PDB file of C-alpha atoms in Angstrom:
ATOM      1  CA  MET A 125      29.096 -71.000 -56.713  1.00 61.00           C
ATOM      2  CA  ARG A 126      25.531 -69.866 -56.194  1.00 39.00           C
ATOM      3  CA  THR A 127      25.965 -66.185 -55.435  1.00 32.00           C
ATOM      4  CA  LYS A 128      23.932 -63.032 -55.662  1.00 29.00           C
ATOM      5  CA  THR A 129      25.044 -60.552 -58.306  1.00 28.00           C
ATOM      6  CA  LEU A 130      25.255 -57.220 -56.489  1.00 29.00           C
ATOM      7  CA  LEU A 131      27.201 -56.308 -53.384  1.00 27.00           C
ATOM      8  CA  GLY A 132      25.075 -54.983 -50.521  1.00 28.00           C
ATOM      9  CA  ALA A 133      25.434 -51.354 -49.504  1.00 26.00           C
ATOM     10  CA  THR A 134      25.695 -51.785 -45.746  1.00 26.00           C
ATOM     11  CA  ALA A 135      28.106 -53.656 -43.533  1.00 28.00           C
ATOM     12  CA  ALA A 136      26.522 -56.889 -42.378  1.00 27.00           C
ATOM     13  CA  ALA A 137      26.855 -58.131 -38.820  1.00 25.00           C
ATOM     14  CA  GLY A 138      29.306 -61.009 -38.607  1.00 28.00           C
ATOM     15  CA  LEU A 139      29.055 -64.407 -37.055  1.00 28.00           C
ATOM     16  CA  VAL A 140      29.301 -64.821 -33.293  1.00 23.00           C
ATOM     17  CA  ALA A 141      30.921 -67.618 -31.354  1.00 27.00           C
ATOM     18  CA  SER A 142      27.683 -69.442 -30.608  1.00 27.00           C
ATOM     19  CA  VAL A 143      26.971 -69.795 -34.335  1.00 28.00           C
ATOM     20  CA  LEU A 144      30.485 -70.995 -35.069  1.00 31.00           C
ATOM     21  CA  ALA A 145      30.219 -73.568 -32.305  1.00 34.00           C
ATOM     22  CA  GLY A 146      27.537 -75.230 -34.406  1.00 35.00           C
ATOM     23  CA  ALA A 147      24.234 -74.442 -32.695  1.00 33.00           C
ATOM     24  CA  GLY A 148      21.244 -75.709 -34.630  1.00 35.00           C
ATOM     25  CA  PRO A 149      19.928 -78.879 -36.236  1.00 36.00           C
ATOM     26  CA  ALA A 150      22.327 -81.658 -37.144  1.00 40.00           C
ATOM     27  CA  TRP A 151      22.753 -82.533 -40.813  1.00 39.00           C
ATOM     28  CA  ALA A 152      20.921 -85.627 -41.945  1.00 42.00           C
ATOM     29  CA  ALA A 153      22.814 -88.441 -43.631  1.00 40.00           C
ATOM     30  CA  ASN A 154      22.212 -88.846 -47.347  1.00 42.00           C
ATOM     31  CA  PRO A 155      23.717 -91.347 -49.819  1.00 41.00           C
ATOM     32  CA  HIS A 156      26.679 -90.118 -51.857  1.00 45.00           C
ATOM     33  CA  HIS A 157      25.509 -88.162 -54.887  1.00 50.00           C
ATOM     34  CA  GLY A 158      27.444 -90.588 -57.105  1.00 47.00           C
ATOM     35  CA  GLY A 159      25.980 -93.570 -55.266  1.00 45.00           C
ATOM     36  CA  ARG A 160      29.318 -95.262 -54.590  1.00 43.00           C
ATOM     37  CA  GLY A 161      29.926 -95.495 -50.860  1.00 45.00           C
ATOM     38  CA  VAL A 162      33.341 -94.242 -49.718  1.00 45.00           C
ATOM     39  CA  THR A 163      34.761 -91.776 -52.229  1.00 67.00           C
ATOM     40  CA  THR A 164      37.752 -89.501 -52.859  1.00 86.00           C
ATOM     41  CA  THR A 165      35.567 -86.616 -54.025  1.00 93.00           C
ATOM     42  CA  GLY A 166      33.976 -83.804 -52.035  1.00 95.00           C
ATOM     43  CA  ILE A 167      31.218 -81.218 -52.219  1.00 95.00           C
ATOM     44  CA  ASN A 168      30.841 -77.536 -51.461  1.00 93.00           C
ATOM     45  CA  VAL A 169      28.061 -76.273 -49.210  1.00 94.00           C
ATOM     46  CA  SER A 170      26.952 -72.827 -48.141  1.00 92.00           C
ATOM     47  CA  TYR A 171      23.842 -70.733 -47.533  1.00 90.00           C
ATOM     48  CA  PRO A 172      21.751 -72.441 -50.290  1.00 91.00           C
ATOM     49  CA  GLN A 173      21.907 -75.622 -48.175  1.00 90.00           C
ATOM     50  CA  CYS A 174      20.895 -73.730 -45.023  1.00 86.00           C
ATOM     51  CA  PRO A 175      19.180 -74.838 -42.903  1.00 79.00           C
ATOM     52  CA  GLY A 176      18.906 -78.579 -42.584  1.00 71.00           C
ATOM     53  CA  THR A 177      19.530 -79.843 -46.123  1.00 77.00           C
ATOM     54  CA  SER A 178      20.381 -83.528 -46.156  1.00 84.00           C
ATOM     55  CA  LEU A 179      24.038 -83.926 -47.034  1.00 87.00           C
ATOM     56  CA  PRO A 180      25.930 -87.055 -48.111  1.00 87.00           C
ATOM     57  CA  ALA A 181      27.491 -89.038 -45.304  1.00 83.00           C
ATOM     58  CA  ASP A 182      30.514 -90.395 -47.151  1.00 84.00           C
ATOM     59  CA  GLU A 183      32.281 -87.447 -48.808  1.00 91.00           C
ATOM     60  CA  ALA A 184      36.067 -87.169 -48.525  1.00 94.00           C
ATOM     61  CA  PHE A 185      35.998 -83.418 -47.847  1.00 95.00           C
ATOM     62  CA  ALA A 186      33.770 -80.346 -48.051  1.00 95.00           C
ATOM     63  CA  VAL A 187      34.435 -76.724 -48.983  1.00 96.00           C
ATOM     64  CA  VAL A 188      32.195 -74.491 -46.865  1.00 92.00           C
ATOM     65  CA  GLY A 189      31.039 -71.009 -47.847  1.00 90.00           C
ATOM     66  CA  VAL A 190      31.758 -68.405 -45.173  1.00 85.00           C
ATOM     67  CA  ASN A 191      29.509 -65.799 -46.783  1.00 82.00           C
ATOM     68  CA  GLY A 192      25.833 -65.601 -47.543  1.00 83.00           C
ATOM     69  CA  GLY A 193      26.416 -64.937 -51.247  1.00 85.00           C
ATOM     70  CA  LEU A 194      28.008 -61.486 -50.858  1.00 83.00           C
ATOM     71  CA  ALA A 195      31.408 -60.406 -49.577  1.00 81.00           C
ATOM     72  CA  ASN A 196      29.808 -58.507 -46.673  1.00 77.00           C
ATOM     73  CA  ASP A 197      27.069 -61.009 -45.850  1.00 78.00           C
ATOM     74  CA  TYR A 198      27.547 -64.169 -43.823  1.00 76.00           C
ATOM     75  CA  ASN A 199      26.384 -67.764 -43.882  1.00 80.00           C
ATOM     76  CA  THR A 200      24.466 -68.319 -40.658  1.00 79.00           C
ATOM     77  CA  CYS A 201      24.872 -72.095 -41.021  1.00 83.00           C
ATOM     78  CA  LEU A 202      28.661 -71.929 -41.163  1.00 82.00           C
ATOM     79  CA  GLY A 203      29.073 -73.621 -37.786  1.00 80.00           C
ATOM     80  CA  ASN A 204      26.963 -76.640 -38.684  1.00 84.00           C
ATOM     81  CA  GLU A 205      28.364 -76.946 -42.181  1.00 88.00           C
ATOM     82  CA  TYR A 206      31.936 -76.677 -40.929  1.00 86.00           C
ATOM     83  CA  ALA A 207      31.276 -79.434 -38.392  1.00 86.00           C
ATOM     84  CA  TYR A 208      29.840 -81.539 -41.219  1.00 90.00           C
ATOM     85  CA  ALA A 209      33.021 -80.985 -43.246  1.00 92.00           C
ATOM     86  CA  GLU A 210      35.206 -82.011 -40.330  1.00 89.00           C
ATOM     87  CA  SER A 211      33.264 -85.270 -40.033  1.00 89.00           C
ATOM     88  CA  SER A 212      34.007 -86.310 -43.644  1.00 89.00           C
ATOM     89  CA  THR A 213      34.836 -90.007 -43.882  1.00 85.00           C
ATOM     90  CA  GLY A 214      36.035 -90.528 -47.455  1.00 78.00           C
ATOM     91  CA  ALA A 215      39.633 -91.033 -48.544  1.00 81.00           C
ATOM     92  CA  SER A 216      41.578 -88.067 -49.941  1.00 85.00           C
ATOM     93  CA  LYS A 217      44.767 -86.072 -49.458  1.00 88.00           C
ATOM     94  CA  GLN A 218      42.577 -82.976 -49.277  1.00 93.00           C
ATOM     95  CA  ALA A 219      41.910 -81.274 -45.942  1.00 92.00           C
ATOM     96  CA  LYS A 220      38.507 -82.469 -44.758  1.00 93.00           C
ATOM     97  CA  ALA A 221      37.291 -78.934 -43.974  1.00 91.00           C
ATOM     98  CA  GLN A 222      38.020 -76.070 -46.371  1.00 93.00           C
ATOM     99  CA  LEU A 223      36.493 -72.601 -46.701  1.00 91.00           C
ATOM    100  CA  TYR A 224      35.606 -70.203 -49.493  1.00 93.00           C
ATOM    101  CA  LEU A 225      35.027 -66.456 -49.345  1.00 91.00           C
ATOM    102  CA  ASN A 226      32.936 -64.376 -51.742  1.00 92.00           C
ATOM    103  CA  THR A 227      34.797 -61.425 -53.246  1.00 95.00           C
ATOM    104  CA  ALA A 228      33.906 -58.144 -54.962  1.00 96.00           C
ATOM    105  CA  ASP A 229      35.245 -54.636 -55.624  1.00 97.00           C
ATOM    106  CA  PRO A 230      32.181 -52.349 -55.830  1.00 96.00           C
ATOM    107  CA  GLY A 231      33.941 -48.980 -55.512  1.00 96.00           C
ATOM    108  CA  ASN A 232      32.941 -46.066 -53.316  1.00 95.00           C
ATOM    109  CA  THR A 233      29.218 -46.108 -54.089  1.00 92.00           C
ATOM    110  CA  VAL A 234      28.622 -48.566 -51.223  1.00 90.00           C
ATOM    111  CA  ALA A 235      28.309 -47.547 -47.589  1.00 84.00           C
ATOM    112  CA  ASP A 236      31.065 -49.849 -46.353  1.00 85.00           C
ATOM    113  CA  TRP A 237      33.744 -48.523 -48.717  1.00 90.00           C
ATOM    114  CA  PRO A 238      36.600 -47.235 -46.530  1.00 88.00           C
ATOM    115  CA  SER A 239      37.473 -43.602 -45.944  1.00 83.00           C
ATOM    116  CA  PRO A 240      40.631 -42.177 -44.351  1.00 82.00           C
ATOM    117  CA  GLY A 241      38.711 -41.261 -41.225  1.00 70.00           C
ATOM    118  CA  GLN A 242      37.484 -44.770 -40.554  1.00 70.00           C
ATOM    119  CA  LEU A 243      40.280 -46.798 -42.172  1.00 67.00           C
ATOM    120  CA  GLY A 244      37.706 -49.329 -43.276  1.00 67.00           C
ATOM    121  CA  SER A 245      34.258 -50.098 -41.927  1.00 62.00           C
ATOM    122  CA  PHE A 246      35.639 -52.317 -39.187  1.00 59.00           C
ATOM    123  CA  GLY A 247      38.747 -50.334 -38.293  1.00 57.00           C
ATOM    124  CA  GLN A 248      41.053 -53.210 -39.157  1.00 56.00           C
ATOM    125  CA  GLN A 249      43.562 -51.494 -41.399  1.00 58.00           C
ATOM    126  CA  THR A 250      45.322 -49.602 -38.591  1.00 59.00           C
ATOM    127  CA  SER A 251      47.694 -52.508 -37.916  1.00 59.00           C
ATOM    128  CA  VAL A 252      48.418 -53.421 -41.546  1.00 63.00           C
ATOM    129  CA  THR A 253      50.778 -51.756 -43.990  1.00 78.00           C
ATOM    130  CA  ASP A 254      48.995 -50.910 -47.238  1.00 87.00           C
ATOM    131  CA  PRO A 255      51.417 -51.641 -50.112  1.00 90.00           C
ATOM    132  CA  TYR A 256      49.547 -49.161 -52.303  1.00 92.00           C
ATOM    133  CA  GLY A 257      50.008 -46.194 -49.945  1.00 90.00           C
ATOM    134  CA  SER A 258      47.311 -44.216 -48.160  1.00 88.00           C
ATOM    135  CA  CYS A 259      43.601 -44.410 -48.813  1.00 90.00           C
ATOM    136  CA  GLY A 260      42.672 -40.779 -49.488  1.00 91.00           C
ATOM    137  CA  TYR A 261      39.319 -39.044 -49.806  1.00 92.00           C
ATOM    138  CA  ALA A 262      37.506 -38.993 -53.127  1.00 94.00           C
ATOM    139  CA  SER A 263      36.636 -35.334 -52.539  1.00 91.00           C
ATOM    140  CA  ALA A 264      39.176 -32.534 -52.387  1.00 89.00           C
ATOM    141  CA  SER A 265      37.234 -31.198 -49.391  1.00 88.00           C
ATOM    142  CA  GLY A 266      38.570 -34.059 -47.273  1.00 86.00           C
ATOM    143  CA  THR A 267      35.155 -35.494 -46.463  1.00 86.00           C
ATOM    144  CA  GLY A 268      32.987 -38.357 -47.645  1.00 85.00           C
ATOM    145  CA  PRO A 269      34.064 -41.769 -48.912  1.00 89.00           C
ATOM    146  CA  GLY A 270      37.537 -42.854 -49.835  1.00 93.00           C
ATOM    147  CA  ALA A 271      38.764 -42.552 -53.390  1.00 96.00           C
ATOM    148  CA  GLU A 272      38.454 -45.295 -55.948  1.00 97.00           C
ATOM    149  CA  THR A 273      42.128 -46.212 -55.750  1.00 96.00           C
ATOM    150  CA  ALA A 274      44.153 -49.375 -55.249  1.00 96.00           C
ATOM    151  CA  ALA A 275      45.024 -48.213 -51.727  1.00 93.00           C
ATOM    152  CA  CYS A 276      41.358 -47.974 -50.718  1.00 93.00           C
ATOM    153  CA  ALA A 277      40.476 -51.217 -52.537  1.00 95.00           C
ATOM    154  CA  TYR A 278      43.169 -53.012 -50.529  1.00 92.00           C
ATOM    155  CA  VAL A 279      41.573 -51.757 -47.303  1.00 89.00           C
ATOM    156  CA  TYR A 280      38.138 -52.818 -48.536  1.00 90.00           C
ATOM    157  CA  GLY A 281      39.301 -56.356 -49.328  1.00 91.00           C
ATOM    158  CA  TYR A 282      41.040 -56.628 -45.977  1.00 87.00           C
ATOM    159  CA  ASP A 283      37.897 -55.451 -44.219  1.00 83.00           C
ATOM    160  CA  MET A 284      35.680 -57.936 -46.024  1.00 84.00           C
ATOM    161  CA  VAL A 285      37.603 -60.703 -44.270  1.00 81.00           C
ATOM    162  CA  ALA A 286      38.291 -58.937 -40.989  1.00 74.00           C
ATOM    163  CA  GLY A 287      34.722 -57.688 -40.938  1.00 66.00           C
ATOM    164  CA  ILE A 288      33.392 -61.175 -40.466  1.00 60.00           C
ATOM    165  CA  ALA A 289      34.377 -60.601 -36.843  1.00 44.00           C
ATOM    166  CA  TYR A 290      32.016 -57.644 -36.574  1.00 42.00           C
ATOM    167  CA  SER A 291      29.161 -58.199 -34.158  1.00 37.00           C
ATOM    168  CA  GLY A 292      27.158 -55.672 -32.205  1.00 33.00           C
ATOM    169  CA  GLY A 293      29.755 -52.956 -32.716  1.00 34.00           C
ATOM    170  CA  ASN A 294      32.623 -55.058 -31.364  1.00 33.00           C
ATOM    171  CA  VAL A 295      35.615 -55.947 -33.480  1.00 33.00           C
ATOM    172  CA  VAL A 296      38.078 -58.783 -32.998  1.00 32.00           C
ATOM    173  CA  GLY A 297      41.169 -57.594 -34.839  1.00 34.00           C
ATOM    174  CA  ASP A 298      43.109 -60.836 -35.280  1.00 35.00           C
ATOM    175  CA  LEU A 299      40.211 -62.993 -36.496  1.00 39.00           C
ATOM    176  CA  SER A 300      40.653 -65.312 -33.513  1.00 41.00           C
ATOM    177  CA  TRP A 301      36.840 -65.385 -33.477  1.00 41.00           C
ATOM    178  CA  PHE A 302      36.993 -68.157 -36.062  1.00 47.00           C
ATOM    179  CA  THR A 303      37.786 -70.918 -33.609  1.00 46.00           C
ATOM    180  CA  THR A 304      35.658 -74.039 -33.596  1.00 47.00           C
ATOM    181  CA  THR A 305      35.120 -76.524 -30.816  1.00 44.00           C
ATOM    182  CA  THR A 306      38.063 -78.517 -32.208  1.00 51.00           C
ATOM    183  CA  GLY A 307      40.384 -75.525 -31.999  1.00 55.00           C
ATOM    184  CA  GLN A 308      40.611 -74.842 -35.730  1.00 62.00           C
ATOM    185  CA  ALA A 309      40.940 -71.211 -36.813  1.00 68.00           C
ATOM    186  CA  LEU A 310      40.417 -69.525 -40.186  1.00 70.00           C
ATOM    187  CA  TYR A 311      44.071 -69.783 -41.178  1.00 77.00           C
ATOM    188  CA  ASP A 312      44.310 -73.470 -40.164  1.00 81.00           C
ATOM    189  CA  ASP A 313      42.235 -74.534 -43.174  1.00 87.00           C
ATOM    190  CA  PRO A 314      42.727 -74.003 -46.911  1.00 93.00           C
ATOM    191  CA  VAL A 315      40.833 -70.834 -47.894  1.00 93.00           C
ATOM    192  CA  TRP A 316      39.553 -70.115 -51.400  1.00 96.00           C
ATOM    193  CA  LEU A 317      38.671 -66.691 -52.834  1.00 97.00           C
ATOM    194  CA  ASP A 318      35.558 -67.015 -55.030  1.00 97.00           C
ATOM    195  CA  VAL A 319      36.374 -64.658 -57.938  1.00 98.00           C
ATOM    196  CA  GLU A 320      33.498 -64.484 -60.409  1.00 97.00           C
ATOM    197  CA  THR A 321      32.139 -61.880 -62.817  1.00 96.00           C
ATOM    198  CA  GLY A 322      28.675 -62.255 -61.289  1.00 94.00           C
ATOM    199  CA  ASN A 323      29.747 -59.979 -58.428  1.00 93.00           C
ATOM    200  CA  THR A 324      30.578 -56.276 -58.807  1.00 95.00           C
ATOM    201  CA  TRP A 325      34.050 -55.321 -60.098  1.00 98.00           C
ATOM    202  CA  GLN A 326      35.865 -52.287 -61.465  1.00 98.00           C
ATOM    203  CA  SER A 327      36.886 -52.072 -65.131  1.00 97.00           C
ATOM    204  CA  GLY A 328      39.568 -50.372 -67.187  1.00 96.00           C
ATOM    205  CA  THR A 329      43.287 -50.386 -66.446  1.00 94.00           C
ATOM    206  CA  GLY A 330      42.908 -48.601 -63.110  1.00 96.00           C
ATOM    207  CA  GLY A 331      39.948 -50.777 -62.209  1.00 97.00           C
ATOM    208  CA  LEU A 332      41.876 -53.996 -62.766  1.00 97.00           C
ATOM    209  CA  THR A 333      44.624 -52.689 -60.489  1.00 96.00           C
ATOM    210  CA  MET A 334      41.978 -51.977 -57.853  1.00 97.00           C
ATOM    211  CA  ASN A 335      40.546 -55.475 -58.206  1.00 97.00           C
ATOM    212  CA  VAL A 336      43.972 -57.053 -57.717  1.00 96.00           C
ATOM    213  CA  ALA A 337      44.589 -54.852 -54.662  1.00 95.00           C
ATOM    214  CA  ASP A 338      41.200 -55.832 -53.228  1.00 96.00           C
ATOM    215  CA  LEU A 339      42.040 -59.548 -53.493  1.00 96.00           C
ATOM    216  CA  GLN A 340      45.507 -58.975 -52.077  1.00 94.00           C
ATOM    217  CA  GLY A 341      43.905 -57.286 -49.080  1.00 91.00           C
ATOM    218  CA  MET A 342      41.765 -60.363 -48.468  1.00 90.00           C
ATOM    219  CA  VAL A 343      44.824 -62.618 -48.554  1.00 91.00           C
ATOM    220  CA  ALA A 344      46.626 -60.237 -46.187  1.00 87.00           C
ATOM    221  CA  ALA A 345      43.771 -60.429 -43.661  1.00 83.00           C
ATOM    222  CA  VAL A 346      44.020 -64.225 -43.474  1.00 83.00           C
ATOM    223  CA  ASP A 347      47.796 -64.050 -43.177  1.00 83.00           C
ATOM    224  CA  ALA A 348      47.564 -61.346 -40.511  1.00 77.00           C
ATOM    225  CA  ALA A 349      45.294 -63.560 -38.420  1.00 72.00           C
ATOM    226  CA  ALA A 350      47.909 -66.309 -38.522  1.00 76.00           C
ATOM    227  CA  ALA A 351      50.746 -63.922 -37.754  1.00 76.00           C
ATOM    228  CA  ALA A 352      48.886 -62.565 -34.719  1.00 70.00           C
ATOM    229  CA  ALA A 353      48.589 -66.121 -33.404  1.00 71.00           C
ATOM    230  CA  GLY A 354      52.179 -67.060 -34.244  1.00 81.00           C
ATOM    231  CA  ALA A 355      50.884 -69.644 -36.730  1.00 81.00           C
ATOM    232  CA  THR A 356      51.645 -70.565 -40.328  1.00 86.00           C
ATOM    233  CA  PRO A 357      48.537 -70.137 -42.495  1.00 84.00           C
ATOM    234  CA  GLN A 358      47.287 -72.749 -44.901  1.00 86.00           C
ATOM    235  CA  PRO A 359      47.335 -71.606 -48.548  1.00 88.00           C
ATOM    236  CA  VAL A 360      44.803 -69.092 -49.830  1.00 94.00           C
ATOM    237  CA  GLY A 361      43.743 -70.213 -53.304  1.00 96.00           C
ATOM    238  CA  VAL A 362      41.483 -68.895 -56.065  1.00 98.00           C
ATOM    239  CA  TYR A 363      38.188 -70.310 -57.369  1.00 98.00           C
ATOM    240  CA  SER A 364      37.648 -68.961 -60.888  1.00 98.00           C
ATOM    241  CA  THR A 365      38.127 -69.659 -64.587  1.00 97.00           C
ATOM    242  CA  SER A 366      40.831 -68.311 -66.886  1.00 96.00           C
ATOM    243  CA  SER A 367      38.257 -66.118 -68.628  1.00 97.00           C
ATOM    244  CA  GLN A 368      36.780 -64.633 -65.451  1.00 97.00           C
ATOM    245  CA  TRP A 369      40.184 -64.221 -63.826  1.00 97.00           C
ATOM    246  CA  GLY A 370      41.437 -62.363 -66.882  1.00 96.00           C
ATOM    247  CA  GLN A 371      38.405 -60.082 -67.013  1.00 97.00           C
ATOM    248  CA  ILE A 372      38.613 -59.208 -63.316  1.00 98.00           C
ATOM    249  CA  THR A 373      42.375 -59.006 -62.737  1.00 96.00           C
ATOM    250  CA  GLY A 374      43.955 -58.756 -66.174  1.00 94.00           C
ATOM    251  CA  SER A 375      45.680 -62.087 -65.453  1.00 89.00           C
ATOM    252  CA  PRO A 376      48.663 -60.599 -63.605  1.00 85.00           C
ATOM    253  CA  THR A 377      51.820 -62.696 -63.624  1.00 75.00           C
ATOM    254  CA  GLY A 378      55.225 -62.554 -62.007  1.00 73.00           C
ATOM    255  CA  THR A 379      56.025 -59.652 -59.714  1.00 66.00           C
ATOM    256  CA  ALA A 380      53.010 -57.677 -60.967  1.00 65.00           C
ATOM    257  CA  ALA A 381      50.720 -60.249 -59.396  1.00 66.00           C
ATOM    258  CA  GLY A 382      52.133 -59.666 -55.917  1.00 78.00           C
ATOM    259  CA  SER A 383      50.537 -62.011 -53.433  1.00 83.00           C
ATOM    260  CA  LEU A 384      48.272 -63.525 -56.124  1.00 93.00           C
ATOM    261  CA  ALA A 385      51.075 -65.152 -58.101  1.00 88.00           C
ATOM    262  CA  GLY A 386      51.294 -68.921 -57.779  1.00 92.00           C
ATOM    263  CA  ARG A 387      48.112 -69.293 -55.743  1.00 94.00           C
ATOM    264  CA  PRO A 388      46.445 -72.747 -55.816  1.00 96.00           C
ATOM    265  CA  VAL A 389      43.585 -72.947 -58.304  1.00 97.00           C
ATOM    266  CA  TRP A 390      40.082 -74.456 -58.064  1.00 98.00           C
ATOM    267  CA  ILE A 391      38.353 -74.580 -61.467  1.00 98.00           C
ATOM    268  CA  PRO A 392      34.562 -74.844 -61.999  1.00 98.00           C
ATOM    269  CA  GLY A 393      32.644 -75.526 -65.184  1.00 97.00           C
ATOM    270  CA  ALA A 394      32.396 -79.305 -65.600  1.00 97.00           C
ATOM    271  CA  ARG A 395      29.007 -81.006 -65.936  1.00 97.00           C
ATOM    272  CA  SER A 396      30.087 -84.385 -64.556  1.00 96.00           C
ATOM    273  CA  GLU A 397      32.691 -85.980 -62.305  1.00 95.00           C
ATOM    274  CA  GLY A 398      34.517 -87.261 -65.384  1.00 96.00           C
ATOM    275  CA  GLY A 399      34.590 -83.756 -66.820  1.00 97.00           C
ATOM    276  CA  ALA A 400      35.944 -82.411 -63.552  1.00 97.00           C
ATOM    277  CA  ALA A 401      38.714 -85.029 -63.611  1.00 96.00           C
ATOM    278  CA  SER A 402      39.623 -83.973 -67.157  1.00 97.00           C
ATOM    279  CA  ASN A 403      39.745 -80.323 -66.104  1.00 97.00           C
ATOM    280  CA  CYS A 404      42.654 -81.102 -63.787  1.00 97.00           C
ATOM    281  CA  SER A 405      44.804 -80.834 -66.931  1.00 97.00           C
ATOM    282  CA  LEU A 406      43.701 -77.247 -67.662  1.00 97.00           C
ATOM    283  CA  ALA A 407      46.327 -74.528 -67.462  1.00 96.00           C
ATOM    284  CA  SER A 408      46.497 -72.658 -64.163  1.00 96.00           C
ATOM    285  CA  PHE A 409      45.483 -69.011 -64.472  1.00 95.00           C
ATOM    286  CA  THR A 410      47.679 -67.983 -61.506  1.00 94.00           C
ATOM    287  CA  GLY A 411      50.667 -70.190 -62.250  1.00 93.00           C
ATOM    288  CA  GLY A 412      49.895 -72.236 -59.126  1.00 94.00           C
ATOM    289  CA  THR A 413      48.802 -75.864 -58.814  1.00 96.00           C
ATOM    290  CA  VAL A 414      45.365 -76.862 -60.124  1.00 97.00           C
ATOM    291  CA  THR A 415      44.244 -78.412 -56.847  1.00 97.00           C
ATOM    292  CA  LEU A 416      40.475 -78.848 -57.194  1.00 97.00           C
ATOM    293  CA  THR A 417      37.943 -78.894 -60.006  1.00 98.00           C
ATOM    294  CA  GLN A 418      34.175 -78.662 -59.660  1.00 98.00           C
ATOM    295  CA  TRP A 419      31.232 -80.178 -61.455  1.00 97.00           C
ATOM    296  CA  PHE A 420      27.674 -78.933 -61.349  1.00 95.00           C
ATOM    297  CA  ALA A 421      25.120 -81.122 -59.603  1.00 91.00           C
ATOM    298  CA  ASN A 422      21.943 -80.787 -57.550  1.00 84.00           C
ATOM    299  CA  PRO A 423      21.441 -80.018 -54.716  1.00 84.00           C
ATOM    300  CA  TYR A 424      25.180 -79.417 -54.162  1.00 87.00           C
ATOM    301  CA  ASP A 425      28.161 -79.226 -56.484  1.00 95.00           C
ATOM    302  CA  GLY A 426      30.840 -81.909 -56.505  1.00 96.00           C
ATOM    303  CA  ASP A 427      34.581 -81.304 -56.110  1.00 97.00           C
ATOM    304  CA  TYR A 428      37.348 -83.454 -57.574  1.00 96.00           C
ATOM    305  CA  SER A 429      40.808 -83.525 -56.016  1.00 95.00           C
ATOM    306  CA  CYS A 430      43.522 -83.167 -58.657  1.00 95.00           C
ATOM    307  CA  THR A 431      46.209 -83.923 -56.086  1.00 91.00           C
ATOM    308  CA  GLY A 432      44.890 -87.249 -54.809  1.00 85.00           C
TER     309      GLY A 432
END
């Protein structure tokens, strides 16, 4: 993914309904980047293609970036790009429209790190049980930011998803804001967590535990949105490589992985469609199905479906 390398220090205003409805210029048709007419492959699009980049007219599916390169920044072209994904005409078992979320665990040096008094920048954590306990203050005086603990990291990750609903000081707690003109909501589509070393993460044994908790909080926010609507969420998968996943999470397995165990996997790194097809045989770093692989291309990266 094309992402910035440092997490911003302030909470960004989220997307509003008019943006999600797709206001703005329509995407122009462009021949398939492989030049083959109807295809079973897809692409991923996000803020680098915003606004108005010509996109291929015959892709089978598209994975759309929700963020603007940072976990607390948002892609202002999400509405248009999501509508483009829904209009995909190729042939594939993949959902036509999929989403990916930037992730990070910057610790309490950023302004939107949660504290006990605020329970997260967007006040979302009040209705969710934190499996790591209570997010306490970093200072013994009981003031200032929350501690750099797994409990606070879980709140932060949850907020980075729930916070997308933040606009003008108003919060929509169940993420029902993410409803398009076709009635789709966030949890109705496959969601991918973009887990890369280019963003800010904690290190050391305690830091890896925090990073895992942060990602678990993001998964919980998607699941909570579905639960609030009485719906069953589509899977939340992971975009990463074995190396990056190991560096960021310690490659947790079994019960230690919690909600990250067995997640679907989307693997980048190939330089061609053929290379992406070959990468479908790579080992899964979560123990889940290798569902997608990616190959680098300009002006948008290609995605190969390993499941047909």
